[in-house]
Amino acid sequence: AQSVTQPDIHITVSEGASLELRCNYSYGATPYLFWYVQSPGQGLQLLLKYFSGDTLVQGIKGFEAEFKRSQSSFNLRKPSVHWSDAAEYFCAVMTGNQFYFGTGTSLTVIP
Amino acid sequence: KAGVTQTPRYLIKTRGQQVTLSCSPISGHRSVSWYQQTPGQGLQFLFEYFSETQRNKGNFPGRFSGRQFSNSRSEMNVSTLELGDSALYLCASSWDWGDQPQHFGDGTRLSIL
């Protein structure tokens, strides 16, 4: 069965520091991969997606993610975190028109 | 451009009752998908509708059902409510069937007493 694992339940970073959120998937082939962000009072928002091609994808709000087939990973990164980035982040995969979310990583940003 | 609109925002029901939630997609989007979000299970896919037909279904009991109207608005119904149905129900819309959910509504918070 397909699965998406986000090993870090909660991460705290200082404003201006770099960020990496981990995501691993379990699937026989390369699925479509996504990152979403859920901010308090706002709905889920698509940050970026990977279908094929260049393994480094750029998203909105300065986020990027790198697909590594050998590690079955799709980690989200940002070079310099802003206080407004504090939110819940979800990795997701789509296989055969089924959509699966990871359990999420809660990001706290300290001044 | 109006976003995905879900109504109501909050609902309180008791066990055994039934509930209907509504979702209006972004204009032009024809696919609507529904998700249940709970602290224990996270975000789980319920079903997807396109052109008034259910195209995909997640692993939920038959008490969870839905439908889509000709204007792409969708409703989700849960019958014989159980305490475990307490959750945030999110809907998302996208242009086409099989697209990843692109725009989410703010959700309906359902509490079962």
mmCIF file with all atom_site columns, C-alpha atoms in Angstrom:
data_model
loop_
_atom_site.group_PDB
_atom_site.id
_atom_site.type_symbol
_atom_site.label_atom_id
_atom_site.label_alt_id
_atom_site.label_comp_id
_atom_site.label_asym_id
_atom_site.label_entity_id
_atom_site.label_seq_id
_atom_site.pdbx_PDB_ins_code
_atom_site.Cartn_x
_atom_site.Cartn_y
_atom_site.Cartn_z
_atom_site.occupancy
_atom_site.B_iso_or_equiv
_atom_site.pdbx_formal_charge
_atom_site.auth_seq_id
_atom_site.auth_comp_id
_atom_site.auth_asym_id
_atom_site.auth_atom_id
_atom_site.pdbx_PDB_model_num
ATOM 1   C CA . ALA A 1 1   ? 0.000   0.000  0.000   1.00 0.00 ? 1   ALA A CA 1
ATOM 2   C CA . GLN A 1 2   ? 1.096   3.503  -0.714  1.00 0.00 ? 2   GLN A CA 1
ATOM 3   C CA . SER A 1 3   ? 2.237   5.571  2.235   1.00 0.00 ? 3   SER A CA 1
ATOM 4   C CA . VAL A 1 4   ? 3.679   8.956  2.960   1.00 0.00 ? 4   VAL A CA 1
ATOM 5   C CA . THR A 1 5   ? 5.885   9.509  5.982   1.00 0.00 ? 5   THR A CA 1
ATOM 6   C CA . GLN A 1 6   ? 6.800   12.803 7.529   1.00 0.00 ? 6   GLN A CA 1
ATOM 7   C CA . PRO A 1 7   ? 9.173   11.785 10.319  1.00 0.00 ? 7   PRO A CA 1
ATOM 8   C CA . ASP A 1 8   ? 9.185   15.146 12.083  1.00 0.00 ? 8   ASP A CA 1
ATOM 9   C CA . ILE A 1 9   ? 5.980   15.946 13.912  1.00 0.00 ? 9   ILE A CA 1
ATOM 10  C CA . HIS A 1 10  ? 7.195   19.348 15.023  1.00 0.00 ? 10  HIS A CA 1
ATOM 11  C CA . ILE A 1 11  ? 10.131  21.556 14.076  1.00 0.00 ? 11  ILE A CA 1
ATOM 12  C CA . THR A 1 12  ? 11.255  24.841 15.577  1.00 0.00 ? 12  THR A CA 1
ATOM 13  C CA . VAL A 1 13  ? 13.563  27.184 13.708  1.00 0.00 ? 13  VAL A CA 1
ATOM 14  C CA . SER A 1 14  ? 14.742  30.718 14.215  1.00 0.00 ? 14  SER A CA 1
ATOM 15  C CA . GLU A 1 15  ? 13.616  33.396 11.823  1.00 0.00 ? 15  GLU A CA 1
ATOM 16  C CA . GLY A 1 16  ? 16.175  33.730 9.053   1.00 0.00 ? 16  GLY A CA 1
ATOM 17  C CA . ALA A 1 17  ? 17.481  30.208 9.467   1.00 0.00 ? 17  ALA A CA 1
ATOM 18  C CA . SER A 1 18  ? 17.225  27.588 6.769   1.00 0.00 ? 18  SER A CA 1
ATOM 19  C CA . LEU A 1 19  ? 14.548  24.934 6.823   1.00 0.00 ? 19  LEU A CA 1
ATOM 20  C CA . GLU A 1 20  ? 14.234  21.376 5.592   1.00 0.00 ? 20  GLU A CA 1
ATOM 21  C CA . LEU A 1 21  ? 11.104  19.289 6.099   1.00 0.00 ? 21  LEU A CA 1
ATOM 22  C CA . ARG A 1 22  ? 11.413  15.608 5.359   1.00 0.00 ? 22  ARG A CA 1
ATOM 23  C CA . CYS A 1 23  ? 9.048   13.453 3.367   1.00 0.00 ? 23  CYS A CA 1
ATOM 24  C CA . ASN A 1 24  ? 9.415   9.822  2.334   1.00 0.00 ? 24  ASN A CA 1
ATOM 25  C CA . TYR A 1 25  ? 6.993   7.837  0.252   1.00 0.00 ? 25  TYR A CA 1
ATOM 26  C CA . SER A 1 26  ? 6.460   4.196  -0.359  1.00 0.00 ? 26  SER A CA 1
ATOM 27  C CA . TYR A 1 27  ? 5.384   3.264  -3.846  1.00 0.00 ? 27  TYR A CA 1
ATOM 28  C CA . GLY A 1 28  ? 6.634   0.992  -6.581  1.00 0.00 ? 28  GLY A CA 1
ATOM 29  C CA . ALA A 1 29  ? 6.885   3.682  -9.206  1.00 0.00 ? 29  ALA A CA 1
ATOM 30  C CA . THR A 1 30  ? 7.416   7.427  -9.086  1.00 0.00 ? 30  THR A CA 1
ATOM 31  C CA . PRO A 1 31  ? 4.210   9.015  -7.926  1.00 0.00 ? 31  PRO A CA 1
ATOM 32  C CA . TYR A 1 32  ? 3.206   12.584 -8.349  1.00 0.00 ? 32  TYR A CA 1
ATOM 33  C CA . LEU A 1 33  ? 4.450   14.484 -5.296  1.00 0.00 ? 33  LEU A CA 1
ATOM 34  C CA . PHE A 1 34  ? 3.172   17.595 -3.598  1.00 0.00 ? 34  PHE A CA 1
ATOM 35  C CA . TRP A 1 35  ? 3.679   19.859 -0.647  1.00 0.00 ? 35  TRP A CA 1
ATOM 36  C CA . TYR A 1 36  ? 0.817   21.782 0.936   1.00 0.00 ? 36  TYR A CA 1
ATOM 37  C CA . VAL A 1 37  ? 0.752   24.303 3.745   1.00 0.00 ? 37  VAL A CA 1
ATOM 38  C CA . GLN A 1 38  ? -2.087  24.848 6.193   1.00 0.00 ? 38  GLN A CA 1
ATOM 39  C CA . SER A 1 39  ? -1.965  28.097 8.116   1.00 0.00 ? 39  SER A CA 1
ATOM 40  C CA . PRO A 1 40  ? -4.260  28.951 11.008  1.00 0.00 ? 40  PRO A CA 1
ATOM 41  C CA . GLY A 1 41  ? -7.430  30.465 9.673   1.00 0.00 ? 41  GLY A CA 1
ATOM 42  C CA . GLN A 1 42  ? -6.519  29.612 6.115   1.00 0.00 ? 42  GLN A CA 1
ATOM 43  C CA . GLY A 1 43  ? -7.200  26.578 4.016   1.00 0.00 ? 43  GLY A CA 1
ATOM 44  C CA . LEU A 1 44  ? -4.658  24.210 2.587   1.00 0.00 ? 44  LEU A CA 1
ATOM 45  C CA . GLN A 1 45  ? -2.540  25.788 -0.087  1.00 0.00 ? 45  GLN A CA 1
ATOM 46  C CA . LEU A 1 46  ? -0.484  24.016 -2.721  1.00 0.00 ? 46  LEU A CA 1
ATOM 47  C CA . LEU A 1 47  ? 3.167   25.010 -2.403  1.00 0.00 ? 47  LEU A CA 1
ATOM 48  C CA . LEU A 1 48  ? 4.683   22.979 -5.196  1.00 0.00 ? 48  LEU A CA 1
ATOM 49  C CA . LYS A 1 49  ? 4.410   19.765 -7.147  1.00 0.00 ? 49  LYS A CA 1
ATOM 50  C CA . TYR A 1 50  ? 6.604   17.265 -8.941  1.00 0.00 ? 50  TYR A CA 1
ATOM 51  C CA . PHE A 1 51  ? 5.418   15.182 -11.860 1.00 0.00 ? 51  PHE A CA 1
ATOM 52  C CA . SER A 1 52  ? 8.590   14.446 -13.810 1.00 0.00 ? 52  SER A CA 1
ATOM 53  C CA . GLY A 1 53  ? 11.693  16.084 -15.216 1.00 0.00 ? 53  GLY A CA 1
ATOM 54  C CA . ASP A 1 54  ? 13.955  18.330 -13.202 1.00 0.00 ? 54  ASP A CA 1
ATOM 55  C CA . THR A 1 55  ? 14.168  16.875 -9.717  1.00 0.00 ? 55  THR A CA 1
ATOM 56  C CA . LEU A 1 56  ? 14.439  20.283 -8.069  1.00 0.00 ? 56  LEU A CA 1
ATOM 57  C CA . VAL A 1 57  ? 11.141  22.106 -8.206  1.00 0.00 ? 57  VAL A CA 1
ATOM 58  C CA . GLN A 1 58  ? 10.416  25.655 -7.208  1.00 0.00 ? 58  GLN A CA 1
ATOM 59  C CA . GLY A 1 59  ? 7.237   26.648 -5.499  1.00 0.00 ? 59  GLY A CA 1
ATOM 60  C CA . ILE A 1 60  ? 5.536   29.662 -4.080  1.00 0.00 ? 60  ILE A CA 1
ATOM 61  C CA . LYS A 1 61  ? 6.707   31.695 -1.091  1.00 0.00 ? 61  LYS A CA 1
ATOM 62  C CA . GLY A 1 62  ? 10.362  30.862 -1.771  1.00 0.00 ? 62  GLY A CA 1
ATOM 63  C CA . PHE A 1 63  ? 10.023  27.133 -1.150  1.00 0.00 ? 63  PHE A CA 1
ATOM 64  C CA . GLU A 1 64  ? 11.674  24.410 -3.168  1.00 0.00 ? 64  GLU A CA 1
ATOM 65  C CA . ALA A 1 65  ? 11.706  20.638 -3.002  1.00 0.00 ? 65  ALA A CA 1
ATOM 66  C CA . GLU A 1 66  ? 14.029  17.986 -4.320  1.00 0.00 ? 66  GLU A CA 1
ATOM 67  C CA . PHE A 1 67  ? 12.939  14.587 -5.501  1.00 0.00 ? 67  PHE A CA 1
ATOM 68  C CA . LYS A 1 68  ? 15.460  11.844 -4.798  1.00 0.00 ? 68  LYS A CA 1
ATOM 69  C CA . ARG A 1 69  ? 14.405  8.568  -6.339  1.00 0.00 ? 69  ARG A CA 1
ATOM 70  C CA . SER A 1 70  ? 17.131  6.545  -4.616  1.00 0.00 ? 70  SER A CA 1
ATOM 71  C CA . GLN A 1 71  ? 15.909  7.690  -1.218  1.00 0.00 ? 71  GLN A CA 1
ATOM 72  C CA . SER A 1 72  ? 12.186  7.824  -2.067  1.00 0.00 ? 72  SER A CA 1
ATOM 73  C CA . SER A 1 73  ? 12.223  11.305 -0.650  1.00 0.00 ? 73  SER A CA 1
ATOM 74  C CA . PHE A 1 74  ? 10.760  14.667 -1.518  1.00 0.00 ? 74  PHE A CA 1
ATOM 75  C CA . ASN A 1 75  ? 12.096  17.109 1.054   1.00 0.00 ? 75  ASN A CA 1
ATOM 76  C CA . LEU A 1 76  ? 10.917  20.679 1.279   1.00 0.00 ? 76  LEU A CA 1
ATOM 77  C CA . ARG A 1 77  ? 13.449  23.450 1.784   1.00 0.00 ? 77  ARG A CA 1
ATOM 78  C CA . LYS A 1 78  ? 13.603  27.175 2.281   1.00 0.00 ? 78  LYS A CA 1
ATOM 79  C CA . PRO A 1 79  ? 16.864  29.110 2.627   1.00 0.00 ? 79  PRO A CA 1
ATOM 80  C CA . SER A 1 80  ? 15.573  31.729 5.059   1.00 0.00 ? 80  SER A CA 1
ATOM 81  C CA . VAL A 1 81  ? 12.428  31.242 7.103   1.00 0.00 ? 81  VAL A CA 1
ATOM 82  C CA . HIS A 1 82  ? 10.043  34.106 7.841   1.00 0.00 ? 82  HIS A CA 1
ATOM 83  C CA . TRP A 1 83  ? 7.772   34.312 10.854  1.00 0.00 ? 83  TRP A CA 1
ATOM 84  C CA . SER A 1 84  ? 4.788   34.009 8.519   1.00 0.00 ? 84  SER A CA 1
ATOM 85  C CA . ASP A 1 85  ? 5.962   30.532 7.506   1.00 0.00 ? 85  ASP A CA 1
ATOM 86  C CA . ALA A 1 86  ? 4.766   29.122 10.822  1.00 0.00 ? 86  ALA A CA 1
ATOM 87  C CA . ALA A 1 87  ? 2.127   26.594 9.811   1.00 0.00 ? 87  ALA A CA 1
ATOM 88  C CA . GLU A 1 88  ? 1.440   22.914 9.283   1.00 0.00 ? 88  GLU A CA 1
ATOM 89  C CA . TYR A 1 89  ? 3.094   21.371 6.230   1.00 0.00 ? 89  TYR A CA 1
ATOM 90  C CA . PHE A 1 90  ? 1.812   18.297 4.467   1.00 0.00 ? 90  PHE A CA 1
ATOM 91  C CA . CYS A 1 91  ? 3.544   16.141 1.928   1.00 0.00 ? 91  CYS A CA 1
ATOM 92  C CA . ALA A 1 92  ? 1.233   14.251 -0.415  1.00 0.00 ? 92  ALA A CA 1
ATOM 93  C CA . VAL A 1 93  ? 1.400   11.717 -3.195  1.00 0.00 ? 93  VAL A CA 1
ATOM 94  C CA . MET A 1 94  ? -0.998  10.913 -5.967  1.00 0.00 ? 94  MET A CA 1
ATOM 95  C CA . THR A 1 95  ? -1.039  7.468  -7.478  1.00 0.00 ? 95  THR A CA 1
ATOM 96  C CA . GLY A 1 96  ? -3.731  6.084  -9.717  1.00 0.00 ? 96  GLY A CA 1
ATOM 97  C CA . ASN A 1 97  ? -5.966  9.069  -8.977  1.00 0.00 ? 97  ASN A CA 1
ATOM 98  C CA . GLN A 1 98  ? -5.831  8.318  -5.263  1.00 0.00 ? 98  GLN A CA 1
ATOM 99  C CA . PHE A 1 99  ? -4.430  11.069 -3.073  1.00 0.00 ? 99  PHE A CA 1
ATOM 100 C CA . TYR A 1 100 ? -2.538  10.383 0.153   1.00 0.00 ? 100 TYR A CA 1
ATOM 101 C CA . PHE A 1 101 ? -1.345  12.942 2.676   1.00 0.00 ? 101 PHE A CA 1
ATOM 102 C CA . GLY A 1 102 ? 1.404   12.590 5.218   1.00 0.00 ? 102 GLY A CA 1
ATOM 103 C CA . THR A 1 103 ? 0.628   13.260 8.858   1.00 0.00 ? 103 THR A CA 1
ATOM 104 C CA . GLY A 1 104 ? 2.090   16.725 8.698   1.00 0.00 ? 104 GLY A CA 1
ATOM 105 C CA . THR A 1 105 ? 4.940   18.676 10.262  1.00 0.00 ? 105 THR A CA 1
ATOM 106 C CA . SER A 1 106 ? 4.146   21.625 12.461  1.00 0.00 ? 106 SER A CA 1
ATOM 107 C CA . LEU A 1 107 ? 6.613   24.481 12.042  1.00 0.00 ? 107 LEU A CA 1
ATOM 108 C CA . THR A 1 108 ? 7.236   27.036 14.769  1.00 0.00 ? 108 THR A CA 1
ATOM 109 C CA . VAL A 1 109 ? 9.346   30.079 13.971  1.00 0.00 ? 109 VAL A CA 1
ATOM 110 C CA . ILE A 1 110 ? 11.004  31.913 16.832  1.00 0.00 ? 110 ILE A CA 1
ATOM 111 C CA . PRO A 1 111 ? 12.267  35.468 16.555  1.00 0.00 ? 111 PRO A CA 1
ATOM 112 C CA . LYS B 2 1   ? -12.328 35.248 -8.174  1.00 0.00 ? 1   LYS B CA 1
ATOM 113 C CA . ALA B 2 2   ? -14.171 33.573 -5.320  1.00 0.00 ? 2   ALA B CA 1
ATOM 114 C CA . GLY B 2 3   ? -12.423 30.682 -3.658  1.00 0.00 ? 3   GLY B CA 1
ATOM 115 C CA . VAL B 2 4   ? -13.816 27.357 -2.610  1.00 0.00 ? 4   VAL B CA 1
ATOM 116 C CA . THR B 2 5   ? -16.746 27.962 -0.303  1.00 0.00 ? 5   THR B CA 1
ATOM 117 C CA . GLN B 2 6   ? -17.801 25.483 2.325   1.00 0.00 ? 6   GLN B CA 1
ATOM 118 C CA . THR B 2 7   ? -20.906 25.792 4.425   1.00 0.00 ? 7   THR B CA 1
ATOM 119 C CA . PRO B 2 8   ? -21.581 25.694 7.240   1.00 0.00 ? 8   PRO B CA 1
ATOM 120 C CA . ARG B 2 9   ? -18.299 26.501 8.970   1.00 0.00 ? 9   ARG B CA 1
ATOM 121 C CA . TYR B 2 10  ? -19.307 24.787 12.189  1.00 0.00 ? 10  TYR B CA 1
ATOM 122 C CA . LEU B 2 11  ? -21.800 22.107 13.067  1.00 0.00 ? 11  LEU B CA 1
ATOM 123 C CA . ILE B 2 12  ? -22.722 20.372 16.282  1.00 0.00 ? 12  ILE B CA 1
ATOM 124 C CA . LYS B 2 13  ? -24.685 17.151 16.069  1.00 0.00 ? 13  LYS B CA 1
ATOM 125 C CA . THR B 2 14  ? -25.476 14.215 18.287  1.00 0.00 ? 14  THR B CA 1
ATOM 126 C CA . ARG B 2 15  ? -24.834 10.547 17.693  1.00 0.00 ? 15  ARG B CA 1
ATOM 127 C CA . GLY B 2 16  ? -27.258 8.915  15.315  1.00 0.00 ? 16  GLY B CA 1
ATOM 128 C CA . GLN B 2 17  ? -28.138 12.087 13.455  1.00 0.00 ? 17  GLN B CA 1
ATOM 129 C CA . GLN B 2 18  ? -27.225 12.802 9.898   1.00 0.00 ? 18  GLN B CA 1
ATOM 130 C CA . VAL B 2 19  ? -25.517 15.830 8.408   1.00 0.00 ? 19  VAL B CA 1
ATOM 131 C CA . THR B 2 20  ? -25.074 17.437 4.993   1.00 0.00 ? 20  THR B CA 1
ATOM 132 C CA . LEU B 2 21  ? -22.110 19.617 4.141   1.00 0.00 ? 21  LEU B CA 1
ATOM 133 C CA . SER B 2 22  ? -21.866 21.823 1.081   1.00 0.00 ? 22  SER B CA 1
ATOM 134 C CA . CYS B 2 23  ? -18.983 22.822 -1.145  1.00 0.00 ? 23  CYS B CA 1
ATOM 135 C CA . SER B 2 24  ? -18.995 25.330 -3.983  1.00 0.00 ? 24  SER B CA 1
ATOM 136 C CA . PRO B 2 25  ? -15.892 25.059 -6.165  1.00 0.00 ? 25  PRO B CA 1
ATOM 137 C CA . ILE B 2 26  ? -14.014 27.821 -7.872  1.00 0.00 ? 26  ILE B CA 1
ATOM 138 C CA . SER B 2 27  ? -15.824 28.928 -10.969 1.00 0.00 ? 27  SER B CA 1
ATOM 139 C CA . GLY B 2 28  ? -14.876 26.710 -13.882 1.00 0.00 ? 28  GLY B CA 1
ATOM 140 C CA . HIS B 2 29  ? -13.537 23.907 -11.743 1.00 0.00 ? 29  HIS B CA 1
ATOM 141 C CA . ARG B 2 30  ? -15.413 20.729 -12.406 1.00 0.00 ? 30  ARG B CA 1
ATOM 142 C CA . SER B 2 31  ? -13.797 18.347 -9.955  1.00 0.00 ? 31  SER B CA 1
ATOM 143 C CA . VAL B 2 32  ? -14.541 18.382 -6.251  1.00 0.00 ? 32  VAL B CA 1
ATOM 144 C CA . SER B 2 33  ? -12.841 16.161 -3.718  1.00 0.00 ? 33  SER B CA 1
ATOM 145 C CA . TRP B 2 34  ? -13.541 15.727 -0.023  1.00 0.00 ? 34  TRP B CA 1
ATOM 146 C CA . TYR B 2 35  ? -11.178 15.028 2.862   1.00 0.00 ? 35  TYR B CA 1
ATOM 147 C CA . GLN B 2 36  ? -11.523 14.301 6.540   1.00 0.00 ? 36  GLN B CA 1
ATOM 148 C CA . GLN B 2 37  ? -8.933  15.774 8.878   1.00 0.00 ? 37  GLN B CA 1
ATOM 149 C CA . THR B 2 38  ? -8.562  14.479 12.436  1.00 0.00 ? 38  THR B CA 1
ATOM 150 C CA . PRO B 2 39  ? -5.682  14.724 14.911  1.00 0.00 ? 39  PRO B CA 1
ATOM 151 C CA . GLY B 2 40  ? -5.336  10.951 14.994  1.00 0.00 ? 40  GLY B CA 1
ATOM 152 C CA . GLN B 2 41  ? -5.681  10.007 11.340  1.00 0.00 ? 41  GLN B CA 1
ATOM 153 C CA . GLY B 2 42  ? -4.553  13.197 9.637   1.00 0.00 ? 42  GLY B CA 1
ATOM 154 C CA . LEU B 2 43  ? -5.939  14.063 6.239   1.00 0.00 ? 43  LEU B CA 1
ATOM 155 C CA . GLN B 2 44  ? -7.788  11.248 4.558   1.00 0.00 ? 44  GLN B CA 1
ATOM 156 C CA . PHE B 2 45  ? -9.350  11.201 1.121   1.00 0.00 ? 45  PHE B CA 1
ATOM 157 C CA . LEU B 2 46  ? -13.090 10.577 1.101   1.00 0.00 ? 46  LEU B CA 1
ATOM 158 C CA . PHE B 2 47  ? -14.163 10.826 -2.527  1.00 0.00 ? 47  PHE B CA 1
ATOM 159 C CA . GLU B 2 48  ? -13.917 12.808 -5.718  1.00 0.00 ? 48  GLU B CA 1
ATOM 160 C CA . TYR B 2 49  ? -16.723 13.938 -7.994  1.00 0.00 ? 49  TYR B CA 1
ATOM 161 C CA . PHE B 2 50  ? -16.515 15.042 -11.583 1.00 0.00 ? 50  PHE B CA 1
ATOM 162 C CA . SER B 2 51  ? -19.390 15.711 -13.945 1.00 0.00 ? 51  SER B CA 1
ATOM 163 C CA . GLU B 2 52  ? -21.893 14.635 -11.306 1.00 0.00 ? 52  GLU B CA 1
ATOM 164 C CA . THR B 2 53  ? -20.253 11.211 -11.001 1.00 0.00 ? 53  THR B CA 1
ATOM 165 C CA . GLN B 2 54  ? -18.161 9.790  -8.197  1.00 0.00 ? 54  GLN B CA 1
ATOM 166 C CA . ARG B 2 55  ? -14.814 8.996  -9.762  1.00 0.00 ? 55  ARG B CA 1
ATOM 167 C CA . ASN B 2 56  ? -12.761 7.895  -6.800  1.00 0.00 ? 56  ASN B CA 1
ATOM 168 C CA . LYS B 2 57  ? -13.546 6.764  -3.309  1.00 0.00 ? 57  LYS B CA 1
ATOM 169 C CA . GLY B 2 58  ? -11.395 6.422  -0.247  1.00 0.00 ? 58  GLY B CA 1
ATOM 170 C CA . ASN B 2 59  ? -11.660 3.822  2.463   1.00 0.00 ? 59  ASN B CA 1
ATOM 171 C CA . PHE B 2 60  ? -14.681 5.076  4.385   1.00 0.00 ? 60  PHE B CA 1
ATOM 172 C CA . PRO B 2 61  ? -17.905 3.272  5.312   1.00 0.00 ? 61  PRO B CA 1
ATOM 173 C CA . GLY B 2 62  ? -21.076 3.648  3.298   1.00 0.00 ? 62  GLY B CA 1
ATOM 174 C CA . ARG B 2 63  ? -22.422 6.120  5.850   1.00 0.00 ? 63  ARG B CA 1
ATOM 175 C CA . PHE B 2 64  ? -20.325 8.684  4.007   1.00 0.00 ? 64  PHE B CA 1
ATOM 176 C CA . SER B 2 65  ? -21.805 9.651  0.681   1.00 0.00 ? 65  SER B CA 1
ATOM 177 C CA . GLY B 2 66  ? -21.841 12.563 -1.647  1.00 0.00 ? 66  GLY B CA 1
ATOM 178 C CA . ARG B 2 67  ? -23.161 13.982 -4.817  1.00 0.00 ? 67  ARG B CA 1
ATOM 179 C CA . GLN B 2 68  ? -22.398 16.677 -7.309  1.00 0.00 ? 68  GLN B CA 1
ATOM 180 C CA . PHE B 2 69  ? -24.804 18.924 -9.104  1.00 0.00 ? 69  PHE B CA 1
ATOM 181 C CA . SER B 2 70  ? -24.744 20.190 -12.659 1.00 0.00 ? 70  SER B CA 1
ATOM 182 C CA . ASN B 2 71  ? -23.188 23.469 -11.522 1.00 0.00 ? 71  ASN B CA 1
ATOM 183 C CA . SER B 2 72  ? -20.331 21.462 -9.934  1.00 0.00 ? 72  SER B CA 1
ATOM 184 C CA . ARG B 2 73  ? -21.419 22.234 -6.395  1.00 0.00 ? 73  ARG B CA 1
ATOM 185 C CA . SER B 2 74  ? -21.062 19.199 -4.208  1.00 0.00 ? 74  SER B CA 1
ATOM 186 C CA . GLU B 2 75  ? -22.631 17.958 -1.029  1.00 0.00 ? 75  GLU B CA 1
ATOM 187 C CA . MET B 2 76  ? -21.366 15.380 1.402   1.00 0.00 ? 76  MET B CA 1
ATOM 188 C CA . ASN B 2 77  ? -23.700 13.443 3.658   1.00 0.00 ? 77  ASN B CA 1
ATOM 189 C CA . VAL B 2 78  ? -22.873 11.457 6.750   1.00 0.00 ? 78  VAL B CA 1
ATOM 190 C CA . SER B 2 79  ? -25.628 9.325  8.220   1.00 0.00 ? 79  SER B CA 1
ATOM 191 C CA . THR B 2 80  ? -25.900 7.724  11.645  1.00 0.00 ? 80  THR B CA 1
ATOM 192 C CA . LEU B 2 81  ? -23.216 9.944  13.072  1.00 0.00 ? 81  LEU B CA 1
ATOM 193 C CA . GLU B 2 82  ? -20.651 8.472  15.431  1.00 0.00 ? 82  GLU B CA 1
ATOM 194 C CA . LEU B 2 83  ? -18.374 10.216 17.898  1.00 0.00 ? 83  LEU B CA 1
ATOM 195 C CA . GLY B 2 84  ? -15.412 9.379  15.670  1.00 0.00 ? 84  GLY B CA 1
ATOM 196 C CA . ASP B 2 85  ? -16.886 11.416 12.846  1.00 0.00 ? 85  ASP B CA 1
ATOM 197 C CA . SER B 2 86  ? -15.904 14.578 14.681  1.00 0.00 ? 86  SER B CA 1
ATOM 198 C CA . ALA B 2 87  ? -13.444 16.199 12.325  1.00 0.00 ? 87  ALA B CA 1
ATOM 199 C CA . LEU B 2 88  ? -12.660 19.031 9.998   1.00 0.00 ? 88  LEU B CA 1
ATOM 200 C CA . TYR B 2 89  ? -14.093 18.224 6.582   1.00 0.00 ? 89  TYR B CA 1
ATOM 201 C CA . LEU B 2 90  ? -12.301 19.878 3.722   1.00 0.00 ? 90  LEU B CA 1
ATOM 202 C CA . CYS B 2 91  ? -13.255 20.071 0.122   1.00 0.00 ? 91  CYS B CA 1
ATOM 203 C CA . ALA B 2 92  ? -11.022 20.987 -2.750  1.00 0.00 ? 92  ALA B CA 1
ATOM 204 C CA . SER B 2 93  ? -11.653 21.835 -6.353  1.00 0.00 ? 93  SER B CA 1
ATOM 205 C CA . SER B 2 94  ? -9.625  21.447 -9.499  1.00 0.00 ? 94  SER B CA 1
ATOM 206 C CA . TRP B 2 95  ? -10.165 21.810 -13.204 1.00 0.00 ? 95  TRP B CA 1
ATOM 207 C CA . ASP B 2 96  ? -10.387 18.211 -14.166 1.00 0.00 ? 96  ASP B CA 1
ATOM 208 C CA . TRP B 2 97  ? -10.809 14.694 -12.899 1.00 0.00 ? 97  TRP B CA 1
ATOM 209 C CA . GLY B 2 98  ? -7.584  13.260 -11.586 1.00 0.00 ? 98  GLY B CA 1
ATOM 210 C CA . ASP B 2 99  ? -5.960  16.640 -11.071 1.00 0.00 ? 99  ASP B CA 1
ATOM 211 C CA . GLN B 2 100 ? -4.337  17.175 -7.725  1.00 0.00 ? 100 GLN B CA 1
ATOM 212 C CA . PRO B 2 101 ? -6.555  19.225 -5.399  1.00 0.00 ? 101 PRO B CA 1
ATOM 213 C CA . GLN B 2 102 ? -5.632  22.774 -6.176  1.00 0.00 ? 102 GLN B CA 1
ATOM 214 C CA . HIS B 2 103 ? -7.773  24.989 -4.034  1.00 0.00 ? 103 HIS B CA 1
ATOM 215 C CA . PHE B 2 104 ? -9.165  24.068 -0.662  1.00 0.00 ? 104 PHE B CA 1
ATOM 216 C CA . GLY B 2 105 ? -11.999 25.567 1.269   1.00 0.00 ? 105 GLY B CA 1
ATOM 217 C CA . ASP B 2 106 ? -11.673 26.549 4.912   1.00 0.00 ? 106 ASP B CA 1
ATOM 218 C CA . GLY B 2 107 ? -13.546 23.454 5.957   1.00 0.00 ? 107 GLY B CA 1
ATOM 219 C CA . THR B 2 108 ? -16.550 22.535 8.043   1.00 0.00 ? 108 THR B CA 1
ATOM 220 C CA . ARG B 2 109 ? -15.798 21.703 11.660  1.00 0.00 ? 109 ARG B CA 1
ATOM 221 C CA . LEU B 2 110 ? -18.174 18.914 12.700  1.00 0.00 ? 110 LEU B CA 1
ATOM 222 C CA . SER B 2 111 ? -18.495 18.074 16.377  1.00 0.00 ? 111 SER B CA 1
ATOM 223 C CA . ILE B 2 112 ? -20.476 15.068 17.537  1.00 0.00 ? 112 ILE B CA 1
ATOM 224 C CA . LEU B 2 113 ? -21.794 15.064 21.103  1.00 0.00 ? 113 LEU B CA 1
#
